[in-house]
Amino acid sequence: MIECPNCKNKEYSGALFCSQCGSQLTKGNDATQSLMRDTGSAIFDSAVIRKLKDMPSGVAVDEATVTLHVLDTGQFLPLSGQDSFTLGRLSQGQPHGPDIDLTDYNAYMQGVSRIHATITVEKGRVYITDMGSVNGTRVNGNRLEPHAARPLQNGDIVILGKLKLQAIIRY
Amino acid sequence: MPDFSDNYYARLGIPFNATRDEVRNAYHDAARRLHPDANPSPGAVDQFLRVQEAYEILIDPQKREEYDLTLPSVDSSLGITIDTVYSRNELLRSPDPQLIYVMMEFIPIPTTEEVSTPLNLCIVIDRSTSMQGDRMDVVKAAAISIVRQLHPTDYLSIVSFSDRAEVIVPAMHSSNGLEKIESQITMLQPGGGTEIYRGLQAGFDEITRFLRPNYLNHLFLITDGQTYGDEQACLDLADQARDSGVTINGLGIGNEWNDKFLDTLTGVTGGNSTYVSDPRDIKRFMELKLKRLNRVFAENVILNMKLAEDVEIHYAFRLGPEPTKLPVDMPLNLGNIQSDSGLTIVFELFVKKIAQHNSMVLMDGIFRYEIPTRIIPTVRTPISISRPVSHADGQQKPPPQKIVQAMSKLTLYRMQEQAKQDLEAGKIEQATRRLRFLATHLLAQGETSLATTVLGEAGRIERERSLSEEGEKRIKYGTRSLLLPPGSGVNL
C-alpha cells in the first residue's frame, strides 16, 4: 500500500491517482516535477492573470476588509471586489488561475498549490478554508483540516505550504 | 459481379480461417438464438434455415474446400492495429497486491475505397405523457431529419411506446414512401406511462427482420422517464441484442430518467447513453450519431479475455470515442471503430498475487470485430497482456504521459462515482469531502460552473443527505465530458 501525501488515504501500489483527493501519486513524474519544468519556461499571458497591483486597494467587502501581508517580501495584497477569494498560483495550461495569484511571491518554490486556500468574508467575519492543498495551510502554526472553514482574526499568520502571510483585517 | 455478401462465413459470423470448433460454436450460438421454439420473432425462422445451410457446408472439410473455391479472393488482414500502453514497465515481486493500468488503442488502417455501410436503424420513441409539448415536437423533428438523411439502401423502422408499444413505421427501405413515414411521425401523440421494455422489444423485433451481416444494426432509444419493474426484462433483451449484433444507444431527456439503468442497458451492447437537458440538443445528438454511423469501419468490436488467476479488472472505461464506463465482465462489447478515429480503452487491473515467473500473463484471449465492407466481415486475432516481473524497486520508469493524462481526467469522473457510493453507504462526511476535493480540481481546470454545482451538491448532502437529480446528472455527465477531446461539444 502507498499513502497519499496530500490526504493520507491508502491506495494500492501502482495507483496513479488518489481516489479520495485526486492527487497524482506516482513518483518520478509527479505533478510537482513536471510543473518545475513548465514554470521554468512559462510565459504567462499577463492579460489573463489578475494582477494584484492593478486592483483598487482597501475597498470595503461587506463590513470587513482583508489585506494579506507577504512577510518575506513585505508586499501588501488587498483583497477587494468580491466576498470570496481563491489563493494559489497560476500554472501553464490552466485556463483560469486563482483570484489571488501568488506566483510572483515565489509560490511555486514555497509549495503553494494551484488552488490552495479560499478566504471568504461573510457578514463581517473572515474565514479561511484549505482547498485540499498538497502542502497544507497553517494558521498560527495549526494545520487546517482540508475543506473546513476556520475563522481568521486580525494579525493571524497564515502559511500556505511555506509561504508566510499575515492577515490584516479592518472593520 | 455476383453478390457474395450472403456467404456462409458471413451468415455464421465467423472468420475465413475459423476452426471447426468455431464453426460448431457459432452454429450452436445462432441456433440457440434463432430456433423457432425459442424465438418467435418474424425473421427468425428464415435466418435459422440460412444458418443451418451454412453450417452443413462449413463443418464438412471437403465441402468447405469446394465452397471456398467459389468465393473471390478474401481479404483476411486484420485491418486494425493495436497499440498497448502500460502504466508500469514491470510488476514488482512483492507480497502486496498492486495495480497496473493498461491502455489499448485500436487504430483502423484506412482502406483505399471508403464505402459507407448501410444501416438497419430503429428509432424507439417514448411517447409517455411527460413528453408532451416541446419535447415531443423536437423529437419528431429530429426523427424526420434523420429519415431524410438516410441512404436508399438503409432500413428504417420507428416504434413508439408508453405503457404499450406501436410500430409506427415497420422496417423497410427508407426510400419507400418518405412522405408517408414523415406523416406517421408527425401524427405521434403523447399519452400514457413509460414501459421501456415494450418499446425495446418491438424495436428489436423490427430490426431482426433484416439482420444482415453487412448492415449496421442500431436502435436509438429516446426517453424522458424511469421504467418501472421491467428493468430486468430490458437487460435480458440487451444481452440478446448484443448476441445478435444490435447496438442500443440511449438518449435521456431532462432529469427524471434513470441514467444508471440506461448506461448499463446500452453499455452491454457497445452503445452509450447521453444526457440532454435542452430538448433542442436532441436533433444535434441524433445527427451526430448518424454521422458517426456513416463512418463506421468495424462494428461489434468485442474483447473476450480470460483473466489470470489472482487478477481482477477493477475498472474498465472507453476513453474515446464517446467516453463510457464499461462493464468489467467478459466478453466486453466495445462498440464501433470509425474509419477516421481509433478506439481507446483503459483497464485498471488489480493483481492480488504475483506469479512465480519472470513474466506474468495478466489476461489473454481474443479480439474480434466485423468489417462490414468485406465479403467475410468477421476478423479475430489473439491478444495477450503480460508484463515482466522484477525484484528491484528502483527500476520503475515513470508511467507514460498518455496514461497519466487520461487517468487524471478519469479520476475526476471516478471521484463523483465514489462520492455517490459513499452516500449510498451512508458515509456522508466521506462523500462531501470527496466532492469538495473534486470541486477544487475542477476550479483549477477552469470548470467554474461545474465546480459550483459540485460544491452546491456537497452542501446539499450535508443538509439533506441526498443529491438533487439534476445536480447528480450534471456532475456525472460534466466530469465525463472532460474526457472528450477539446472542441467536440458539451455532453455529446
XYZ file of C-alpha atoms in Angstrom:
663
model
C 0.000 0.000 0.000
C 1.066 3.542 -0.555
C -0.097 6.645 1.241
C -1.337 9.750 -0.489
C 0.963 12.593 0.586
C -1.938 15.007 0.415
C -4.785 13.368 2.290
C -3.138 10.265 3.786
C -5.587 7.983 2.024
C -4.214 4.464 1.425
C -4.013 3.182 -2.123
C -2.675 0.009 -3.687
C 0.841 0.175 -5.007
C 0.743 1.128 -8.662
C -2.210 3.531 -8.290
C -1.646 6.663 -10.342
C -4.061 8.982 -8.553
C -5.525 9.159 -5.093
C -9.161 8.072 -5.211
C -10.089 10.394 -2.367
C -8.491 13.711 -3.203
C -7.483 13.157 -6.828
C -3.787 13.949 -6.278
C -1.248 12.345 -8.532
C 0.657 9.642 -6.694
C 3.371 8.363 -8.980
C 6.885 9.233 -8.118
C 9.438 10.386 -10.640
C 6.824 12.012 -12.753
C 4.537 13.715 -10.333
C 2.779 16.980 -10.850
C 5.363 18.933 -8.881
C 8.246 17.846 -11.029
C 6.559 18.331 -14.333
C 5.442 21.768 -13.205
C 9.013 22.599 -12.269
C 9.889 22.193 -15.916
C 6.804 24.044 -17.018
C 7.291 27.091 -14.867
C 10.928 27.320 -15.856
C 9.995 28.274 -19.360
C 6.495 29.515 -18.819
C 5.447 32.715 -20.443
C 2.284 33.832 -18.781
C -0.214 35.874 -20.597
C -0.328 38.834 -18.320
C -3.738 39.822 -19.616
C -5.184 36.611 -18.213
C -3.703 36.982 -14.793
C -5.474 39.255 -12.490
C -2.574 41.366 -11.364
C -2.925 42.337 -7.798
C -1.227 45.650 -8.210
C -3.917 46.702 -10.677
C -6.683 46.164 -8.193
C -8.081 49.034 -6.223
C -6.977 48.762 -2.642
C -8.904 48.920 0.542
C -12.446 48.825 -0.839
C -14.807 47.511 1.780
C -16.087 43.966 1.321
C -19.188 43.673 3.424
C -18.033 45.168 6.647
C -14.538 43.720 6.752
C -11.527 44.408 4.555
C -8.745 41.888 4.299
C -5.206 42.639 3.270
C -2.561 39.973 3.100
C 0.938 40.910 4.114
C 3.585 38.780 2.411
C 6.084 38.518 5.232
C 9.146 37.511 3.213
C 8.939 40.332 0.711
C 6.973 42.916 2.631
C 4.264 43.485 -0.004
C 0.635 44.049 0.872
C -2.122 42.370 -1.127
C -5.502 43.977 -0.640
C -8.447 41.644 -1.284
C -11.343 43.520 -2.726
C -14.289 43.434 -5.053
C -15.603 40.014 -4.043
C -16.533 38.211 -0.882
C -14.612 35.058 -1.674
C -11.043 34.739 -2.948
C -9.121 31.688 -4.003
C -5.410 31.800 -3.248
C -2.914 29.845 -5.290
C -0.680 30.104 -8.267
C -1.316 30.092 -11.979
C 0.338 27.320 -13.918
C 0.801 26.753 -17.576
C -2.103 25.151 -19.347
C -4.524 26.196 -16.647
C -7.193 28.327 -18.246
C -8.260 30.155 -15.083
C -5.995 30.996 -12.227
C -6.926 31.632 -8.646
C -8.342 35.008 -7.714
C -5.113 35.837 -5.969
C -2.139 34.591 -7.911
C 0.905 34.222 -5.705
C 3.315 33.226 -8.482
C 5.214 36.493 -8.112
C 5.974 35.682 -4.485
C 7.864 32.518 -5.308
C 4.740 30.485 -4.628
C 5.909 27.517 -6.594
C 9.136 27.039 -4.657
C 7.255 27.617 -1.420
C 4.923 24.689 -2.173
C 1.738 26.607 -2.857
C -0.861 24.563 -4.737
C -2.654 25.878 -7.764
C -5.844 26.305 -5.789
C -4.514 26.306 -2.256
C -6.982 28.036 0.020
C -10.022 30.281 -0.016
C -10.647 33.368 2.077
C -14.290 34.279 2.488
C -15.851 37.304 4.055
C -19.302 36.692 5.418
C -21.252 39.210 7.464
C -18.114 40.938 8.539
C -16.400 37.731 9.537
C -13.411 36.342 7.718
C -12.811 32.645 7.186
C -10.048 30.647 5.604
C -10.516 27.189 4.083
C -7.778 24.901 2.861
C -8.802 23.554 -0.560
C -7.135 20.169 -0.184
C -3.705 21.601 -0.940
C -0.697 19.323 -1.202
C 1.402 21.029 1.444
C -1.366 22.253 3.679
C -2.384 25.529 5.261
C -1.473 26.611 8.785
C -2.961 29.383 10.834
C -0.743 30.444 13.730
C 1.055 27.127 13.421
C -2.048 24.890 13.455
C -2.644 22.863 10.332
C -6.140 23.188 8.918
C -8.318 20.248 8.015
C -8.914 20.452 4.282
C -12.265 21.922 3.308
C -13.166 23.042 6.801
C -13.587 26.789 7.227
C -11.725 28.408 10.125
C -12.293 31.967 11.337
C -9.415 34.335 10.734
C -8.502 37.143 13.136
C -6.566 40.301 12.523
C -2.851 39.557 12.816
C -3.127 35.787 12.241
C -0.167 34.231 10.454
C -1.296 32.109 7.518
C 1.227 29.734 5.977
C 0.444 28.238 2.574
C 2.997 25.465 2.165
C 5.943 27.566 3.296
C 4.714 30.944 2.096
C 4.040 33.153 5.122
C 1.245 35.704 5.002
C -0.193 37.848 7.717
C -3.889 38.642 7.666
C -4.702 42.268 8.274
C -8.398 42.736 8.818
C -10.020 46.129 9.139
C -13.621 46.524 10.157
C -20.313 -9.168 -60.312
C -22.246 -11.707 -58.296
C -23.159 -10.706 -54.756
C -21.038 -12.641 -52.318
C -22.177 -10.753 -49.262
C -24.519 -13.545 -48.256
C -21.766 -16.155 -47.996
C -21.687 -18.942 -45.445
C -18.947 -17.395 -43.316
C -20.859 -14.152 -43.040
C -24.044 -15.999 -42.139
C -22.328 -17.701 -39.220
C -20.354 -14.589 -38.312
C -17.007 -16.385 -38.355
C -13.638 -15.513 -39.886
C -12.373 -17.191 -43.041
C -9.770 -19.057 -41.029
C -12.293 -20.321 -38.462
C -11.504 -23.669 -36.917
C -14.072 -26.453 -36.924
C -14.753 -25.740 -33.281
C -15.501 -22.148 -34.102
C -17.867 -23.233 -36.869
C -19.633 -25.544 -34.467
C -19.810 -22.991 -31.651
C -21.070 -20.266 -33.947
C -23.785 -22.584 -35.206
C -24.831 -23.610 -31.716
C -24.982 -19.993 -30.581
C -27.025 -18.973 -33.587
C -29.306 -21.981 -33.289
C -29.975 -21.284 -29.625
C -30.876 -17.719 -30.529
C -32.882 -18.374 -33.651
C -34.542 -21.724 -33.159
C -38.241 -21.330 -33.871
C -39.092 -22.888 -30.492
C -37.130 -20.220 -28.700
C -37.544 -17.200 -30.899
C -40.951 -16.033 -32.081
C -39.545 -13.008 -33.989
C -40.744 -12.724 -37.568
C -37.333 -13.090 -39.220
C -36.011 -15.886 -37.031
C -37.186 -18.907 -38.999
C -35.693 -17.711 -42.247
C -32.431 -16.852 -40.514
C -32.309 -20.184 -38.767
C -32.598 -22.031 -42.070
C -29.874 -19.928 -43.644
C -27.522 -20.547 -40.736
C -28.255 -24.248 -40.887
C -27.381 -24.370 -44.579
C -24.083 -22.586 -43.943
C -23.190 -24.883 -41.101
C -23.767 -28.056 -43.090
C -21.254 -26.966 -45.707
C -18.585 -25.426 -43.494
C -18.451 -28.220 -40.941
C -17.517 -30.712 -43.669
C -13.832 -30.123 -44.616
C -14.274 -31.332 -48.186
C -17.453 -29.390 -48.897
C -15.872 -26.337 -47.275
C -12.828 -26.553 -49.522
C -15.013 -26.777 -52.614
C -17.115 -23.884 -51.389
C -14.049 -21.715 -50.732
C -13.054 -22.071 -54.380
C -16.279 -20.382 -55.411
C -15.507 -17.268 -53.363
C -13.482 -14.360 -54.763
C -10.147 -13.560 -53.123
C -10.686 -12.921 -49.451
C -9.104 -10.070 -47.512
C -8.174 -11.643 -44.220
C -5.765 -8.971 -42.966
C -6.503 -7.535 -39.543
C -7.334 -4.052 -40.786
C -6.719 -2.677 -37.291
C -3.524 -2.158 -35.336
C -3.468 -2.462 -31.579
C -1.255 -0.210 -29.523
C -0.969 -1.203 -25.878
C 0.489 1.118 -23.246
C 1.125 0.084 -19.637
C 1.345 2.320 -16.578
C 4.414 0.413 -15.400
C 7.142 -1.332 -17.296
C 7.384 -4.096 -14.717
C 5.365 -5.678 -11.967
C 7.026 -5.869 -8.584
C 7.751 -9.135 -6.890
C 6.020 -8.172 -3.697
C 3.588 -9.954 -1.409
C 1.278 -6.923 -1.537
C -1.457 -6.522 -4.118
C -0.734 -3.977 -6.816
C -2.446 -2.093 -9.603
C -1.495 -1.689 -13.220
C -3.253 0.354 -15.858
C -3.448 -0.926 -19.393
C -4.491 1.379 -22.175
C -5.353 -0.173 -25.526
C -5.708 1.863 -28.651
C -7.323 0.255 -31.687
C -6.449 2.137 -34.823
C -8.052 1.337 -38.176
C -5.807 1.031 -41.187
C -7.548 3.148 -43.806
C -8.607 1.267 -46.892
C -8.361 2.736 -50.335
C -12.030 2.536 -51.047
C -14.264 4.093 -48.451
C -17.699 2.612 -48.649
C -20.206 3.541 -46.024
C -22.058 0.583 -44.620
C -25.835 0.543 -44.921
C -27.878 0.893 -41.749
C -30.645 -1.113 -40.247
C -31.939 1.509 -37.861
C -34.855 1.544 -35.472
C -35.837 4.685 -33.598
C -37.755 3.918 -30.414
C -39.592 6.955 -29.110
C -41.044 7.400 -25.643
C -44.471 8.997 -26.070
C -45.494 8.945 -22.413
C -47.492 11.896 -21.080
C -44.387 13.668 -19.797
C -43.127 14.037 -23.359
C -45.990 16.414 -24.088
C -45.208 19.740 -25.722
C -41.726 20.848 -26.597
C -40.058 17.519 -26.096
C -42.357 15.595 -28.390
C -42.160 18.252 -31.101
C -38.396 18.296 -31.049
C -38.137 14.508 -31.087
C -40.456 14.385 -34.091
C -38.429 16.998 -35.920
C -35.207 15.145 -35.125
C -36.649 11.832 -36.316
C -37.796 13.384 -39.585
C -34.390 14.947 -40.122
C -32.768 11.537 -39.614
C -35.165 9.855 -42.023
C -34.320 12.391 -44.712
C -30.613 11.766 -44.330
C -30.793 8.009 -44.743
C -29.470 6.309 -47.848
C -31.903 4.432 -50.091
C -30.325 1.116 -49.104
C -30.780 1.735 -45.364
C -33.556 0.004 -43.482
C -35.608 2.092 -41.123
C -38.269 1.351 -38.560
C -39.910 3.538 -35.952
C -41.576 2.376 -32.767
C -43.296 4.474 -30.143
C -44.187 3.357 -26.660
C -45.905 4.392 -23.491
C -47.273 1.543 -21.425
C -47.632 -0.320 -24.705
C -45.773 -0.179 -27.993
C -46.866 0.641 -31.516
C -44.901 0.068 -34.695
C -45.267 3.445 -36.407
C -43.111 2.518 -39.378
C -42.362 -1.175 -39.951
C -38.829 -1.966 -41.096
C -38.434 -1.042 -44.766
C -36.120 0.725 -47.144
C -36.422 4.357 -46.206
C -36.814 5.350 -49.823
C -40.192 3.575 -49.888
C -42.590 6.371 -49.190
C -40.608 9.021 -47.391
C -43.681 11.187 -47.208
C -45.753 8.507 -45.589
C -43.049 7.898 -42.991
C -42.920 11.583 -42.188
C -46.652 11.890 -41.768
C -46.655 8.840 -39.486
C -44.062 10.538 -37.297
C -45.987 13.808 -37.273
C -49.108 12.070 -36.036
C -47.436 10.750 -32.874
C -49.449 11.742 -29.813
C -48.115 11.707 -26.270
C -50.052 9.880 -23.549
C -49.614 7.057 -21.058
C -46.895 5.667 -18.796
C -43.345 4.599 -19.512
C -42.564 0.940 -20.036
C -39.279 0.846 -21.840
C -39.282 -2.901 -22.307
C -42.329 -2.752 -24.567
C -40.661 -0.238 -26.839
C -37.367 -2.077 -26.869
C -38.952 -5.416 -27.635
C -40.984 -4.033 -30.538
C -37.945 -2.149 -31.865
C -35.732 -5.194 -31.597
C -38.315 -7.264 -33.486
C -38.298 -4.737 -36.309
C -34.508 -4.798 -36.518
C -34.404 -8.595 -36.561
C -36.489 -8.627 -39.728
C -33.426 -7.520 -41.647
C -30.473 -8.761 -39.647
C -27.851 -8.924 -42.398
C -24.154 -9.303 -41.753
C -23.289 -6.375 -43.989
C -25.574 -3.950 -42.226
C -25.055 -1.870 -39.093
C -27.874 -2.752 -36.754
C -28.727 0.100 -34.413
C -31.519 1.013 -32.074
C -31.905 4.590 -30.797
C -33.928 4.791 -27.608
C -35.258 8.224 -26.674
C -36.873 8.525 -23.251
C -37.502 11.041 -20.505
C -38.735 8.671 -17.870
C -37.944 5.897 -15.497
C -39.230 2.479 -16.289
C -40.932 0.597 -13.503
C -40.493 -3.080 -12.791
C -39.297 -4.181 -16.216
C -35.599 -3.324 -15.799
C -34.513 -6.943 -15.730
C -36.513 -7.768 -18.854
C -34.830 -4.829 -20.591
C -31.370 -6.009 -19.578
C -32.117 -9.542 -20.771
C -33.181 -8.083 -24.080
C -29.949 -6.065 -24.223
C -27.980 -9.305 -23.859
C -29.982 -10.781 -26.704
C -29.343 -7.646 -28.775
C -25.609 -7.891 -28.143
C -25.594 -11.552 -29.221
C -27.395 -10.614 -32.423
C -25.062 -7.708 -33.151
C -27.576 -4.955 -32.414
C -26.267 -1.835 -30.666
C -28.563 0.178 -28.416
C -27.902 3.875 -27.904
C -29.838 5.865 -25.356
C -30.822 9.477 -25.156
C -32.195 10.701 -21.829
C -34.128 13.939 -21.812
C -34.489 16.069 -18.706
C -33.762 14.929 -15.160
C -36.205 12.147 -14.456
C -34.729 9.263 -16.371
C -32.672 6.564 -14.741
C -29.159 7.148 -16.040
C -27.590 4.184 -14.272
C -30.050 1.802 -15.838
C -29.738 3.320 -19.298
C -25.933 3.222 -19.037
C -25.987 -0.472 -18.221
C -28.564 -1.262 -20.862
C -26.660 0.454 -23.656
C -23.227 -0.477 -22.308
C -23.677 -4.232 -22.741
C -24.468 -3.718 -26.415
C -21.474 -1.451 -27.020
C -23.588 1.681 -27.208
C -23.756 4.565 -24.798
C -26.262 6.898 -23.253
C -26.316 10.648 -23.318
C -27.962 13.297 -21.215
C -29.755 16.160 -22.868
C -31.173 18.902 -20.670
C -32.253 21.121 -23.506
C -34.675 19.455 -25.956
C -33.054 21.387 -28.787
C -29.933 19.238 -28.362
C -31.870 16.126 -29.374
C -31.576 16.830 -33.061
C -27.892 17.599 -32.752
C -27.336 14.356 -30.856
C -29.167 12.220 -33.390
C -27.492 13.793 -36.373
C -24.084 13.347 -34.765
C -24.863 9.700 -34.082
C -25.930 9.159 -37.645
C -22.812 10.843 -38.948
C -20.704 8.553 -36.786
C -22.558 5.507 -38.037
C -21.828 6.508 -41.602
C -18.131 6.391 -40.828
C -18.062 3.003 -39.161
C -15.083 0.912 -40.154
C -15.573 -2.028 -37.787
C -18.551 -2.960 -35.661
C -19.395 -5.403 -32.924
C -15.896 -4.956 -31.633
C -15.559 -7.489 -28.863
C -12.745 -8.202 -26.492
C -13.028 -11.578 -24.840
C -10.214 -12.045 -22.385
C -9.618 -14.613 -19.727
C -8.071 -13.139 -16.625
C -5.191 -14.858 -14.926
C -5.857 -16.295 -11.519
C -5.238 -13.565 -8.923
C -6.009 -10.824 -11.429
C -9.226 -8.794 -11.474
C -10.469 -5.939 -13.584
C -11.243 -3.193 -11.084
C -12.370 -0.689 -13.635
C -12.843 -0.511 -17.380
C -13.572 2.596 -19.379
C -13.830 3.543 -23.027
C -11.964 6.825 -23.313
C -12.997 7.514 -26.856
C -14.997 7.830 -28.958
C -17.976 8.526 -26.710
C -16.449 8.077 -23.261
C -18.364 5.415 -21.357
C -17.810 3.274 -18.341
C -17.584 -0.345 -19.450
C -18.760 -3.394 -17.580
C -15.931 -5.405 -16.043
C -17.166 -8.812 -17.202
C -16.135 -10.508 -20.393
C -16.931 -10.583 -23.227
C -16.641 -6.840 -23.448
C -18.538 -5.125 -26.225
C -16.586 -2.046 -27.258
C -18.978 -0.748 -29.916
C -17.778 0.605 -33.246
C -14.480 1.753 -34.638
C -14.797 4.683 -37.017
C -12.585 4.949 -40.051
C -11.331 8.398 -39.071
C -10.534 7.773 -35.427
C -9.425 4.943 -33.235
C -10.999 3.461 -30.177
C -9.249 3.711 -26.825
C -9.991 1.820 -23.651
C -8.283 1.640 -20.306
C -8.311 -1.084 -17.666
C -7.362 -0.848 -14.037
C -6.088 -4.319 -13.253
C -5.784 -5.491 -9.688
C -3.053 -8.069 -9.223
C -3.612 -9.898 -5.964
C -0.552 -12.057 -6.154
C 2.442 -12.024 -8.453
C 3.233 -15.196 -10.388
C 6.450 -17.013 -9.552
C 7.933 -16.451 -13.003
C 9.951 -13.686 -14.568
C 6.947 -12.674 -16.563
C 3.264 -12.719 -15.797
C 0.356 -13.030 -18.212
C -2.365 -10.787 -16.802
C -5.027 -11.751 -19.301
C -5.270 -13.299 -22.693
C -7.966 -14.086 -25.156
C -9.279 -12.893 -28.459
C -10.181 -9.630 -30.076
C -12.868 -9.901 -32.719
C -14.799 -7.490 -34.861
C -16.622 -7.209 -38.130
C -15.566 -5.058 -41.050
C -18.909 -4.823 -42.829
C -17.465 -3.758 -46.177
C -15.688 -7.088 -46.507
C -17.187 -10.167 -48.051
C -16.304 -12.075 -44.916
C -16.696 -9.424 -42.251
C -15.553 -11.262 -39.137
C -11.920 -10.922 -38.081
C -10.405 -12.295 -34.928
C -6.944 -12.207 -33.506
C -5.395 -13.433 -30.267
C -4.346 -10.851 -27.682
C -2.196 -11.326 -24.641
C -1.453 -8.783 -21.928
C 1.646 -9.602 -19.955
C 4.405 -7.850 -18.015
C 7.850 -8.810 -16.785
C 8.225 -9.227 -13.034
C 11.177 -7.613 -11.292
C 12.718 -7.726 -7.848
C 14.108 -4.270 -7.632
C 12.008 -1.266 -6.759
C 14.293 1.234 -8.432
C 13.685 0.023 -11.956
C 10.267 1.582 -12.437
C 10.127 4.092 -15.213
C 7.660 6.918 -14.822
C 4.312 6.000 -16.351
C 3.769 7.137 -19.945
C 2.312 10.618 -20.169
C -0.587 9.318 -22.252
C -1.852 7.133 -19.431
C -1.258 9.765 -16.764
C -3.209 12.340 -18.723
C -6.100 10.008 -19.378
C -6.204 8.844 -15.773
C -6.044 12.367 -14.378
C -9.294 13.139 -16.166
C -10.845 9.768 -15.471
C -10.011 10.191 -11.773
C -12.394 13.144 -11.594
C -15.204 11.081 -13.108
C -14.458 8.309 -10.664
C -14.436 10.683 -7.708
C -18.063 11.589 -8.354
C -18.923 7.901 -8.771
C -17.231 7.106 -5.484
C -18.891 10.037 -3.752
C -22.243 8.557 -4.792
C -21.186 5.174 -3.439
C -20.141 6.841 -0.182
C -23.530 8.487 0.002
C -25.348 5.224 -0.658
C -23.328 3.615 2.103
C -24.328 6.438 4.443
C -20.804 7.881 4.630
C -21.932 11.486 4.464
C -18.669 13.028 5.576
C -16.608 10.999 3.118
C -18.961 11.857 0.244
C -18.859 15.598 0.870
C -15.110 15.518 1.357
C -14.620 13.791 -1.953
C -16.929 16.186 -3.748
C -15.068 19.175 -2.295
C -11.758 17.779 -3.465
C -13.374 17.253 -6.861
C -14.542 20.874 -6.878
C -11.002 22.046 -6.176
C -9.687 20.140 -9.181
C -12.467 21.498 -11.348
C -11.720 25.039 -10.221
C -8.068 24.517 -11.060
C -9.106 23.472 -14.564
C -11.345 26.489 -15.026
C -14.566 24.450 -14.835
C -16.093 27.060 -12.588
C -19.737 26.330 -13.255
C -19.337 22.581 -12.802
C -17.315 23.204 -9.622
C -20.121 25.384 -8.289
C -22.632 22.610 -8.958
C -20.375 20.128 -7.165
C -19.990 22.398 -4.132
C -23.726 23.017 -4.090
C -24.397 19.283 -4.066
C -21.787 18.735 -1.346
C -23.662 21.243 0.796
C -26.930 19.571 -0.037
C -25.606 16.186 1.071
C -24.646 17.669 4.422
C -28.075 19.161 4.871
C -30.343 16.599 3.269
C -28.176 13.503 2.828
C -29.035 13.322 -0.854
C -28.130 14.737 -4.232
C -30.567 16.559 -6.452
C -31.415 14.587 -9.589
C -30.356 17.394 -11.811
C -27.110 18.062 -9.944
C -26.217 14.392 -9.927
C -26.602 14.073 -13.694
C -24.880 17.331 -14.353
C -21.858 16.279 -12.323
C -21.730 12.832 -13.865
C -22.003 13.947 -17.475
C -19.989 17.089 -16.812
C -16.987 15.160 -15.486
C -17.425 12.626 -18.276
C -17.371 15.345 -20.918
C -13.946 16.415 -19.603
C -12.700 13.238 -21.281
C -13.804 14.407 -24.694
C -11.170 15.865 -26.960
C -11.260 19.670 -26.884
C -13.820 21.333 -29.124
C -16.130 18.353 -29.537
C -19.065 19.983 -27.808
C -20.692 19.555 -24.447
C -22.071 16.185 -23.415
C -22.336 14.644 -26.844
